[in-house]
Amino acid sequence: MIGEGDVVTCSQCRSRLTALLEGDLTPDEASPVRDHIASCASCREEYGLLQGTAQAVRDLEPLDLPAGFQRGLRRRLLEEAPVPWYRRVHWAIPASVSSAAVLILVLVLASALDLFAPTPDLMRMGTEHAQVADEPSPEDTFADTLVEDSPRLEIADQDRAVATRLSAVLEVPDVQPARRSLSRLVEDLGGEIHRSAEIPGGYHHLTITFSQNLTSSLLNGLGELGRLEYEELEGHDLHAEYREASDLVSLLEDMIEIERARQDPDGARLVRLAEEMDRALLRQERVESMLNQVLMELLLVNE
Amino acid sequence: MSLNERDLVLRARQGDVAAFEELIEDQQEKIYNLVYRMVGNQEDAMDLTQEALLKAFRSLKSFRFQAKFSTWLYRIATNLCLDEIRKARRRPLEHSLDQPVETEDGAIGRELPASWGNPEEHYERSESQRAVQEALLHLPPEQRLLLVLRDLQDCSYQDIADRMGWPLGTVKSGIYRARQALKQVLLECELIRPEDV
């Protein structure tokens, strides 16, 4: 170790020239090297050559992206872009309705995202159906609906079992008859009105659950009752969960195929992979189930 | 990682090309410059840069938000670049440095910098730039990469270590050896001279 006041040899100096150039020496370490350079022509020349070498690279001028780079890149990116999840799970808002859309908000609730964390208390494998709370809340009923779709799952915290929320405003000629028509419509479609509250100003706030497969029918029905306004916002974290779950299943399929080909007599690794696959499939099924359910909040207002 | 960057990554993962373009907006020119200095010609640099960005787009699902997006992107680009250079060593060179490049805007010489001074200065600068670029191409690709990152892109040792996935000590010793090697080439080509220092 060399420090301030030490005298360095040419060899010691040379081995530190790059560090000096890089500013990688402490002041105490740099001082004797600088002193040596000042008094030794040969080391001074070597240091100058290294400085010149670094400078030659630094002097290379920056280049602009070539003409057509962006256009070519975009074309190739568009060719690569995967099909969005909502196309793959047949998200069913009819184009005729969405083109007139103004105000539907599709919100992926933060609490719903918690469900996707593969924590043992949240999901566990089993054959029994969900345990229903003693006094089920409206959300519990919704959770039950989800569980019926995937009976191997148990939802530990049913208050959080809301996958997707859709908010809409329906302008109708008269709220009360529309309210009755709406009840019949939801019932016919197998949906359920969980909450109904009259809000000052003559508005009615309704919370409805229905399955994704019924979404388009319900929206069509609502469109016949009055003027429906909505727009769709995507919940991107949910998309990522769907993709990750699917990717994991694909990966495990490949790994199991490889493991089978190895014909390991012990087979312990294959068993572990099969268990992993069970969990992955369960998670994928769970995410799909969440995506296939919608909680709708509807505000009925007079025209 | 900023919230915005995280959101853009999540959107791009779903195939949102506009979100991906926003993510790479500040990086693509730097990466192009890095790749250009590694391969020494516009055509290969453009192809490789686009290929690296496409690879990043395809691999977004493996990005775990544990590093900065730019660090991750650089690692993909540099690894791809090193792989391609190694492959190219095993096959005849497709482009020589003095061969003009056909582009949509007509034939152009290689290694054109972004801006030029007056014609005389332009000539001197362009000759000097060309010579230093060619000297770089004499180095092993890893050494070339280290010098471009350190001297041209002003990355710290730690940045380089993160971007390359190499230990810090390897980066330091690599830069030392790379600069010694380039110094020898520049001396032989008389691009630096002892009497000038």
XYZ file of C-alpha atoms in Angstrom, chain A residues 100-298:
199
model
C -70.916 4.975 -28.046
C -69.060 4.682 -24.791
C -68.455 7.579 -22.517
C -68.252 6.531 -18.947
C -67.844 2.879 -18.007
C -64.828 2.510 -15.778
C -63.298 -0.896 -15.523
C -61.208 -0.819 -12.411
C -59.053 -3.625 -11.247
C -59.198 -3.224 -7.525
C -55.989 -3.293 -5.600
C -57.568 -5.688 -3.140
C -58.392 -8.076 -5.946
C -54.775 -8.127 -7.041
C -53.777 -9.365 -3.615
C -55.638 -12.534 -4.414
C -53.128 -13.420 -7.045
C -50.207 -13.614 -4.687
C -49.676 -17.342 -4.255
C -49.723 -17.222 -0.486
C -50.798 -20.353 1.379
C -53.447 -18.541 3.405
C -55.080 -17.222 0.300
C -55.362 -20.307 -1.824
C -54.932 -23.923 -1.019
C -55.706 -27.060 -2.885
C -58.690 -29.076 -1.803
C -61.866 -30.663 -2.989
C -64.260 -28.856 -0.717
C -66.182 -25.751 -1.682
C -65.693 -22.409 -0.048
C -66.657 -21.983 3.523
C -69.465 -19.499 3.661
C -69.347 -16.911 6.401
C -72.105 -16.964 9.025
C -73.572 -13.709 7.808
C -72.575 -13.351 4.226
C -72.073 -9.863 2.917
C -72.956 -9.008 -0.677
C -69.274 -9.514 -1.539
C -69.438 -12.993 -0.021
C -72.186 -13.904 -2.435
C -70.015 -12.720 -5.241
C -67.133 -14.723 -3.887
C -69.347 -17.812 -3.773
C -70.183 -17.321 -7.411
C -66.501 -17.301 -8.200
C -65.842 -20.388 -6.171
C -68.592 -22.326 -7.882
C -66.726 -21.742 -11.099
C -63.576 -23.226 -9.643
C -64.659 -25.673 -6.934
C -61.155 -26.782 -6.021
C -60.405 -23.366 -4.595
C -61.056 -21.964 -1.236
C -61.040 -18.229 -0.867
C -59.709 -17.347 2.541
C -60.641 -13.705 2.497
C -63.913 -13.435 0.706
C -64.184 -9.701 1.246
C -61.479 -9.302 -1.340
C -63.039 -11.528 -3.952
C -63.842 -8.889 -6.496
C -61.980 -9.275 -9.735
C -63.129 -6.515 -11.963
C -65.432 -3.623 -11.436
C -67.422 -1.918 -14.098
C -69.097 1.410 -13.421
C -71.743 2.811 -15.682
C -74.334 5.526 -15.863
C -77.703 4.739 -17.373
C -79.930 7.648 -18.297
C -83.578 6.555 -18.420
C -86.898 8.365 -19.009
C -88.114 7.485 -15.516
C -86.047 5.838 -12.771
C -88.735 3.770 -10.989
C -90.061 1.789 -13.985
C -86.511 1.408 -15.206
C -85.527 0.046 -11.784
C -88.210 -2.649 -12.036
C -87.280 -3.507 -15.632
C -83.670 -3.704 -14.627
C -84.443 -6.151 -11.798
C -86.237 -8.436 -14.225
C -83.440 -8.152 -16.768
C -80.727 -8.996 -14.240
C -82.793 -11.885 -12.874
C -83.433 -13.254 -16.375
C -79.732 -13.189 -17.033
C -78.916 -14.983 -13.797
C -77.207 -11.949 -12.331
C -77.899 -10.478 -8.943
C -78.474 -6.993 -7.549
C -76.566 -6.896 -4.279
C -77.120 -3.354 -3.235
C -79.592 -0.696 -4.162
C -79.542 2.770 -2.685
C -81.384 5.944 -3.504
C -79.061 8.894 -3.644
C -80.242 12.487 -3.146
C -81.102 13.987 -6.504
C -83.259 11.096 -7.640
C -80.337 8.800 -8.515
C -80.280 5.085 -7.835
C -76.973 3.383 -7.171
C -77.022 -0.356 -7.868
C -74.358 -2.985 -7.400
C -74.823 -5.983 -9.652
C -72.768 -9.100 -10.193
C -72.835 -11.123 -13.328
C -70.552 -13.419 -15.197
C -68.459 -12.323 -18.106
C -70.513 -14.449 -20.458
C -73.557 -12.412 -19.551
C -71.854 -9.056 -19.812
C -72.763 -8.419 -23.408
C -76.372 -9.540 -22.888
C -76.713 -7.270 -19.898
C -75.164 -4.305 -21.652
C -77.456 -4.874 -24.619
C -80.421 -5.030 -22.264
C -79.352 -1.856 -20.497
C -78.984 -0.170 -23.834
C -82.612 -0.909 -24.543
C -83.705 0.602 -21.215
C -81.988 3.925 -21.714
C -78.826 5.656 -22.755
C -75.771 3.840 -21.472
C -72.495 5.655 -21.162
C -69.183 4.082 -20.351
C -65.607 3.677 -21.294
C -63.205 0.877 -20.637
C -59.950 1.184 -18.765
C -57.747 -1.837 -18.588
C -56.238 -3.125 -15.381
C -52.753 -3.944 -16.504
C -51.590 -5.785 -13.436
C -54.335 -8.281 -14.024
C -53.118 -8.777 -17.571
C -49.636 -9.481 -16.305
C -50.953 -12.005 -13.811
C -52.794 -13.814 -16.547
C -49.734 -13.966 -18.745
C -47.425 -15.007 -15.943
C -49.785 -17.769 -14.860
C -50.023 -19.068 -18.433
C -46.281 -18.781 -18.993
C -45.563 -20.738 -15.835
C -47.868 -23.544 -16.952
C -46.133 -23.660 -20.370
C -42.718 -23.717 -18.723
C -43.693 -26.540 -16.397
C -45.134 -28.516 -19.309
C -41.764 -28.302 -21.023
C -39.879 -29.233 -17.868
C -42.104 -32.231 -17.231
C -41.616 -33.416 -20.789
C -37.853 -33.169 -20.399
C -37.946 -34.908 -17.038
C -40.080 -37.747 -18.420
C -37.569 -38.263 -21.223
C -34.822 -38.688 -18.631
C -36.641 -41.655 -17.101
C -35.178 -41.077 -13.680
C -36.018 -44.253 -11.709
C -36.415 -42.275 -8.493
C -38.886 -39.895 -10.104
C -38.776 -37.503 -7.159
C -38.129 -34.545 -9.370
C -41.033 -35.456 -11.617
C -43.318 -35.644 -8.605
C -42.191 -32.228 -7.465
C -42.777 -30.828 -10.940
C -46.235 -32.398 -11.047
C -47.052 -30.742 -7.732
C -45.778 -27.441 -9.054
C -47.940 -27.939 -12.118
C -51.026 -28.550 -9.967
C -50.418 -25.281 -8.190
C -49.707 -23.430 -11.431
C -52.871 -24.746 -13.077
C -54.861 -23.780 -10.043
C -53.450 -20.286 -10.178
C -54.131 -19.996 -13.887
C -57.680 -21.191 -13.373
C -58.107 -18.749 -10.547
C -56.929 -15.790 -12.601
C -59.158 -16.812 -15.491
C -62.073 -17.115 -13.142
C -61.399 -13.642 -11.796
C -61.195 -12.268 -15.285
C -64.463 -13.893 -16.180
C -66.412 -12.159 -13.458
C -67.510 -8.579 -13.329
C -69.008 -6.528 -10.566
C -71.031 -3.732 -12.015
C -71.974 -0.522 -10.334
C -74.746 1.216 -12.116
